[in-house]
């Protein structure tokens, strides 16, 4: 072709202008196309909304004809269903996984305002797949705490302290958070002084106190939720506490009621956390054989207890086993586990999660802890557990999940997206060091618009990868979770009712062997 | 009853009725023990029963898995009632009644299973079975009574060649049967439509403990996509959850005389192996036709 690249021989400027015109025309076409597409979508949506609205209206109509007395309520709900046609089903979902729905966020803000709890600013720069979850960055903590009302606040200072510890990650782990929260609530109840708030004239004195306490607890719980998303164990504990408070007989004094609730809290910790821990440890001791190699991942207070007990037991039985601790970024929780185990004299090795396929052939058992056991047999556990279970399955290594019954949930989930917790993305950025040039690495790219950092905290392991689950009632396959949930409903939850509250100070001595629990209870005694 | 009397009674039952399962004989021994017992309190009676069970599992040479699970369930069943009577004789009578009821139910369990599960054997089916199992025989008999035509391949099942006795029995029942080598299971797998085995014990995981060789057959069946069915009575459900083959306790793997006499058990052939629940399609029991994961639910019901 033309070796000097002159192109079309005449009028180079014109060709430039022509190019520009073509470009502009193309752009205008693009814009029109996009507009059309958007309009079409909106039209489709409107159609859908109308269709569902019509359906809803029809069903509503049928209901109206059946229950005439509820007419007013019915018309109101039918209006609502026409506007937010899908939210009637969606409203049963917890609010903290509907963050991408603006109406839900508005509701949450209103609720927090009513309860006098400041709202923590959540980040919006999220990966699309996880946009339904809250993303709290540690940098928003400062603004949040500056808005806290410290004088005459509905939130007890023990709770404020606790929330900040959660937000900074100083208290982490399902059992630790639950026990710390119960310790703080215990303090709240012990310090509760009846204040006079307006209530209905027909309410008795006792009911007034109950609603007061309820309001206080609600604010505390919302505040803790703003600091860090509630864990499942915390949710179960709160349900239990609310049940206990609501079921108090109305003819006792406030002091007496306080004593009973405090006793219930102590009882719950003992019955759901301390004693099951010992029982599980007993059951697992027998499964450990001579020359076993056990793989652990991250840190779990329950697993630590089990391994240390098993080590003492092994010395008695004259057998030996070793432990491999698997660790991963960004938390490096395995280092904490390693420290505890080495101090107890257990034979330990330490690897990062990248190396599991190398060591798996030497491993005889994998012990996993769980954050929650779901009703369909899946296990919600700290991120990395599913990976380890998968590799173990490939090498035919049995995987045991060790979990107390209070972590059993009626939820079902098959993937790790629907419900998860997003951690601070800044944790993924390695701090700048002399050896690493600052221009390489994520810290220089933090404000890049095309880069999203994703740090999530839990993953879901399917039951086919798990050999057995050990709870305090014994070992069982993963698929028996619904049977246990049914049992729990049948047996109810009780001890401690209406009897003379005994002096439970002796029980605290039993906690002494578990340093975590003693710490938190000691701190709330102050 | 002291040890010798117990063993004597047990062995007499087995020799008089060679077709009874060892577990039923054990339960009858326990019942006899309650009747003859001179205990005056429930706790002493319980101690006696525990000692009977220990004697039978450790001193007699019967299959340990079935005996121990049968005895434990027997004790559980008879004590799972209100025993709030002031007179100990009354309590004893109640226990004996319940014991007889349990025994009756257990004896009928084989019939129940046969009646509910024979439909799984279709006309023209080829069945593979392993070693000798009375429940499987009864099931096949029931299918035969319903005029089904089928043929059975039986493995020899060393070291005691119990498969040969099964083969003989099947021939007596007019069922076409072929004796094959244990090693020929992979070869025969493409010819069979389903695999049907008994069980010495059903573990809490839903897996089974059965004559050695069962695990291999289950693996071959899984690889060839053939259904693997287990037939077991409910008294064989054992409160025991093995993780892998190594986890089987020594009392299950070897006869009690071997454990007593031989010093190095590594050189001995284990008599049983463990088949994990992932390889089992369905279990036919007198509690119903269960998937392996339902076994644990049933056990929770039985024990809680």
Short mmCIF file of N, CA, C and O in Angstrom, two decimals, chain A residues 286-287 289-292 364-365 393 396 398-400 467-469 472-477 479-481 483-484 486-487, chain B residues 204-206 215 239-249 274 276-278 292-298 300-301 304:
data_model
loop_
_atom_site.label_atom_id
_atom_site.label_comp_id
_atom_site.label_asym_id
_atom_site.label_seq_id
_atom_site.Cartn_x
_atom_site.Cartn_y
_atom_site.Cartn_z
N UNK A 286 -12.03 -40.18 72.62
CA UNK A 286 -11.93 -41.59 72.25
C UNK A 286 -11.64 -41.80 70.78
O UNK A 286 -11.16 -42.86 70.38
N UNK A 287 -11.91 -40.79 69.93
CA UNK A 287 -11.72 -40.96 68.51
C UNK A 287 -10.27 -40.78 68.10
O UNK A 287 -9.89 -41.11 66.99
N UNK A 289 -6.54 -41.66 67.91
CA UNK A 289 -5.75 -42.88 68.07
C UNK A 289 -4.26 -42.58 68.00
O UNK A 289 -3.86 -41.46 67.70
N UNK A 290 -3.48 -43.61 68.25
CA UNK A 290 -2.04 -43.42 68.28
C UNK A 290 -1.50 -43.01 66.92
O UNK A 290 -1.94 -43.51 65.89
N UNK A 291 -0.55 -42.07 66.92
CA UNK A 291 0.08 -41.60 65.68
C UNK A 291 -0.89 -40.90 64.76
O UNK A 291 -0.69 -40.88 63.55
N UNK A 292 -1.92 -40.30 65.31
CA UNK A 292 -2.86 -39.54 64.49
C UNK A 292 -2.26 -38.20 64.14
O UNK A 292 -1.51 -37.61 64.91
N UNK A 364 -4.67 -37.66 59.26
CA UNK A 364 -5.63 -38.75 59.47
C UNK A 364 -7.02 -38.24 59.78
O UNK A 364 -7.99 -38.95 59.57
N UNK A 365 -7.14 -37.01 60.33
CA UNK A 365 -8.47 -36.47 60.61
C UNK A 365 -8.43 -34.94 60.47
O UNK A 365 -7.42 -34.33 60.75
N UNK A 393 -11.68 -34.46 51.33
CA UNK A 393 -12.51 -35.45 50.63
C UNK A 393 -11.71 -36.09 49.50
O UNK A 393 -11.79 -37.28 49.26
N UNK A 396 -9.61 -38.63 50.85
CA UNK A 396 -10.33 -39.60 51.69
C UNK A 396 -10.03 -39.47 53.18
O UNK A 396 -9.94 -40.47 53.89
N UNK A 398 -11.28 -38.31 56.85
CA UNK A 398 -12.55 -37.95 57.49
C UNK A 398 -12.54 -36.54 58.06
O UNK A 398 -11.55 -36.10 58.63
N UNK A 399 -13.66 -35.83 57.89
CA UNK A 399 -13.79 -34.46 58.38
C UNK A 399 -14.83 -34.45 59.49
O UNK A 399 -15.96 -34.88 59.29
N UNK A 400 -14.45 -33.96 60.66
CA UNK A 400 -15.39 -33.89 61.79
C UNK A 400 -15.71 -32.43 62.07
O UNK A 400 -14.82 -31.60 62.16
N UNK A 467 -17.89 -35.97 57.32
CA UNK A 467 -18.10 -37.33 57.80
C UNK A 467 -19.04 -37.36 58.98
O UNK A 467 -19.99 -38.12 59.00
N UNK A 468 -18.76 -36.55 60.00
CA UNK A 468 -19.70 -36.51 61.10
C UNK A 468 -19.65 -35.20 61.87
O UNK A 468 -18.67 -34.46 61.81
N UNK A 469 -20.74 -34.95 62.59
CA UNK A 469 -20.84 -33.77 63.43
C UNK A 469 -20.90 -34.27 64.87
O UNK A 469 -21.65 -35.20 65.16
N UNK A 472 -23.06 -32.14 71.86
CA UNK A 472 -23.02 -32.70 73.21
C UNK A 472 -23.94 -33.89 73.38
O UNK A 472 -23.79 -34.64 74.35
N UNK A 473 -24.90 -34.10 72.46
CA UNK A 473 -25.72 -35.29 72.62
C UNK A 473 -25.13 -36.48 71.88
O UNK A 473 -25.71 -37.56 71.89
N UNK A 474 -23.99 -36.31 71.26
CA UNK A 474 -23.34 -37.44 70.62
C UNK A 474 -23.02 -37.15 69.18
O UNK A 474 -23.31 -36.08 68.66
N UNK A 475 -22.39 -38.13 68.50
CA UNK A 475 -22.06 -37.92 67.11
C UNK A 475 -23.28 -38.17 66.23
O UNK A 475 -24.13 -38.97 66.59
N UNK A 476 -23.33 -37.51 65.10
CA UNK A 476 -24.43 -37.73 64.18
C UNK A 476 -24.00 -37.28 62.80
O UNK A 476 -23.09 -36.48 62.67
N UNK A 477 -24.65 -37.80 61.75
CA UNK A 477 -24.33 -37.28 60.42
C UNK A 477 -24.92 -35.89 60.25
O UNK A 477 -25.86 -35.52 60.94
N UNK A 479 -26.85 -34.67 58.20
CA UNK A 479 -28.24 -34.58 57.79
C UNK A 479 -29.22 -34.70 58.94
O UNK A 479 -30.42 -34.55 58.74
N UNK A 480 -28.72 -34.96 60.16
CA UNK A 480 -29.65 -35.11 61.30
C UNK A 480 -29.96 -33.82 62.00
O UNK A 480 -30.62 -33.82 63.03
N UNK A 481 -29.50 -32.69 61.45
CA UNK A 481 -29.74 -31.42 62.13
C UNK A 481 -31.23 -31.14 62.34
O UNK A 481 -31.63 -30.73 63.43
N UNK A 483 -33.61 -33.19 62.86
CA UNK A 483 -34.11 -34.03 63.95
C UNK A 483 -33.75 -33.42 65.29
O UNK A 483 -34.55 -33.40 66.23
N UNK A 484 -32.53 -32.88 65.38
CA UNK A 484 -32.11 -32.27 66.65
C UNK A 484 -32.89 -30.99 66.91
O UNK A 484 -33.27 -30.70 68.04
N UNK A 486 -35.92 -30.42 66.01
CA UNK A 486 -37.24 -30.85 66.47
C UNK A 486 -37.19 -31.24 67.94
O UNK A 486 -38.05 -30.90 68.73
N UNK A 487 -36.11 -31.94 68.31
CA UNK A 487 -35.95 -32.34 69.71
C UNK A 487 -35.86 -31.15 70.60
O UNK A 487 -36.43 -31.10 71.68
N UNK B 204 -24.39 -45.63 63.54
CA UNK B 204 -25.19 -44.42 63.65
C UNK B 204 -25.09 -43.54 62.42
O UNK B 204 -25.96 -42.72 62.15
N UNK B 205 -24.01 -43.71 61.65
CA UNK B 205 -23.86 -42.88 60.47
C UNK B 205 -24.78 -43.35 59.36
O UNK B 205 -24.96 -42.66 58.37
N UNK B 206 -25.33 -44.56 59.50
CA UNK B 206 -26.12 -45.14 58.41
C UNK B 206 -25.29 -46.17 57.66
O UNK B 206 -25.78 -46.84 56.75
N UNK B 215 -17.46 -54.11 51.86
CA UNK B 215 -17.02 -52.80 51.43
C UNK B 215 -16.58 -52.83 49.97
O UNK B 215 -16.93 -51.96 49.17
N UNK B 239 -25.05 -47.95 68.69
CA UNK B 239 -24.72 -46.55 69.00
C UNK B 239 -23.23 -46.36 68.80
O UNK B 239 -22.46 -46.35 69.76
N UNK B 240 -22.86 -46.24 67.56
CA UNK B 240 -21.43 -46.29 67.31
C UNK B 240 -21.20 -45.64 65.97
O UNK B 240 -21.96 -45.86 65.04
N UNK B 241 -20.20 -44.76 65.87
CA UNK B 241 -20.03 -43.97 64.66
C UNK B 241 -18.59 -44.08 64.20
O UNK B 241 -17.74 -43.32 64.66
N UNK B 242 -18.26 -45.01 63.32
CA UNK B 242 -16.87 -45.12 62.88
C UNK B 242 -16.54 -44.10 61.81
O UNK B 242 -17.39 -43.74 61.00
N UNK B 243 -15.34 -43.61 61.81
CA UNK B 243 -14.92 -42.66 60.78
C UNK B 243 -14.38 -43.37 59.56
O UNK B 243 -14.55 -42.93 58.44
N UNK B 244 -13.64 -44.46 59.80
CA UNK B 244 -13.08 -45.22 58.69
C UNK B 244 -12.82 -46.63 59.19
O UNK B 244 -13.21 -46.98 60.30
N UNK B 245 -12.18 -47.46 58.38
CA UNK B 245 -11.97 -48.87 58.76
C UNK B 245 -11.16 -48.99 60.03
O UNK B 245 -11.40 -49.84 60.87
N UNK B 246 -10.22 -48.08 60.17
CA UNK B 246 -9.31 -48.15 61.33
C UNK B 246 -10.07 -47.94 62.64
O UNK B 246 -9.65 -48.36 63.70
N UNK B 247 -11.21 -47.23 62.53
CA UNK B 247 -11.95 -46.85 63.72
C UNK B 247 -12.78 -47.98 64.31
O UNK B 247 -13.39 -47.80 65.36
N UNK B 248 -12.86 -49.12 63.63
CA UNK B 248 -13.66 -50.23 64.16
C UNK B 248 -12.98 -50.78 65.40
O UNK B 248 -11.79 -51.07 65.37
N UNK B 249 -13.72 -50.98 66.48
CA UNK B 249 -13.08 -51.52 67.68
C UNK B 249 -12.68 -52.98 67.48
O UNK B 249 -13.31 -53.71 66.70
N UNK B 274 -16.30 -52.07 57.44
CA UNK B 274 -17.31 -51.02 57.57
C UNK B 274 -17.61 -50.44 56.18
O UNK B 274 -16.70 -50.06 55.44
N UNK B 276 -19.32 -47.34 54.39
CA UNK B 276 -19.85 -46.01 54.72
C UNK B 276 -21.19 -45.75 54.06
O UNK B 276 -21.50 -46.34 53.02
N UNK B 277 -21.99 -44.84 54.63
CA UNK B 277 -23.35 -44.62 54.14
C UNK B 277 -23.42 -44.08 52.72
O UNK B 277 -24.44 -44.23 52.04
N UNK B 278 -22.33 -43.46 52.23
CA UNK B 278 -22.40 -42.90 50.89
C UNK B 278 -22.51 -43.98 49.82
O UNK B 278 -22.92 -43.70 48.70
N UNK B 292 -29.85 -44.00 54.37
CA UNK B 292 -28.84 -44.02 55.43
C UNK B 292 -28.94 -42.83 56.38
O UNK B 292 -28.71 -42.97 57.57
N UNK B 293 -29.30 -41.65 55.87
CA UNK B 293 -29.36 -40.51 56.78
C UNK B 293 -30.53 -40.61 57.76
O UNK B 293 -30.50 -40.00 58.82
N UNK B 294 -31.53 -41.42 57.41
CA UNK B 294 -32.67 -41.55 58.33
C UNK B 294 -32.35 -42.46 59.51
O UNK B 294 -33.05 -42.44 60.51
N UNK B 295 -31.28 -43.26 59.38
CA UNK B 295 -30.95 -44.18 60.47
C UNK B 295 -30.64 -43.40 61.73
O UNK B 295 -31.08 -43.74 62.83
N UNK B 296 -29.92 -42.31 61.57
CA UNK B 296 -29.55 -41.52 62.75
C UNK B 296 -30.78 -40.91 63.39
O UNK B 296 -30.92 -40.86 64.62
N UNK B 297 -31.73 -40.44 62.55
CA UNK B 297 -32.97 -39.90 63.10
C UNK B 297 -33.71 -40.96 63.91
O UNK B 297 -34.22 -40.68 64.99
N UNK B 298 -33.76 -42.19 63.35
CA UNK B 298 -34.45 -43.27 64.08
C UNK B 298 -33.75 -43.58 65.39
O UNK B 298 -34.38 -43.83 66.40
N UNK B 300 -32.01 -41.51 67.17
CA UNK B 300 -32.31 -40.45 68.12
C UNK B 300 -33.67 -40.70 68.76
O UNK B 300 -33.85 -40.52 69.96
N UNK B 301 -34.62 -41.17 67.94
CA UNK B 301 -35.94 -41.47 68.51
C UNK B 301 -35.86 -42.61 69.51
O UNK B 301 -36.48 -42.56 70.57
N UNK B 304 -33.73 -41.31 72.67
CA UNK B 304 -34.12 -40.12 73.42
C UNK B 304 -35.60 -40.07 73.59
O UNK B 304 -36.19 -39.04 73.65
#
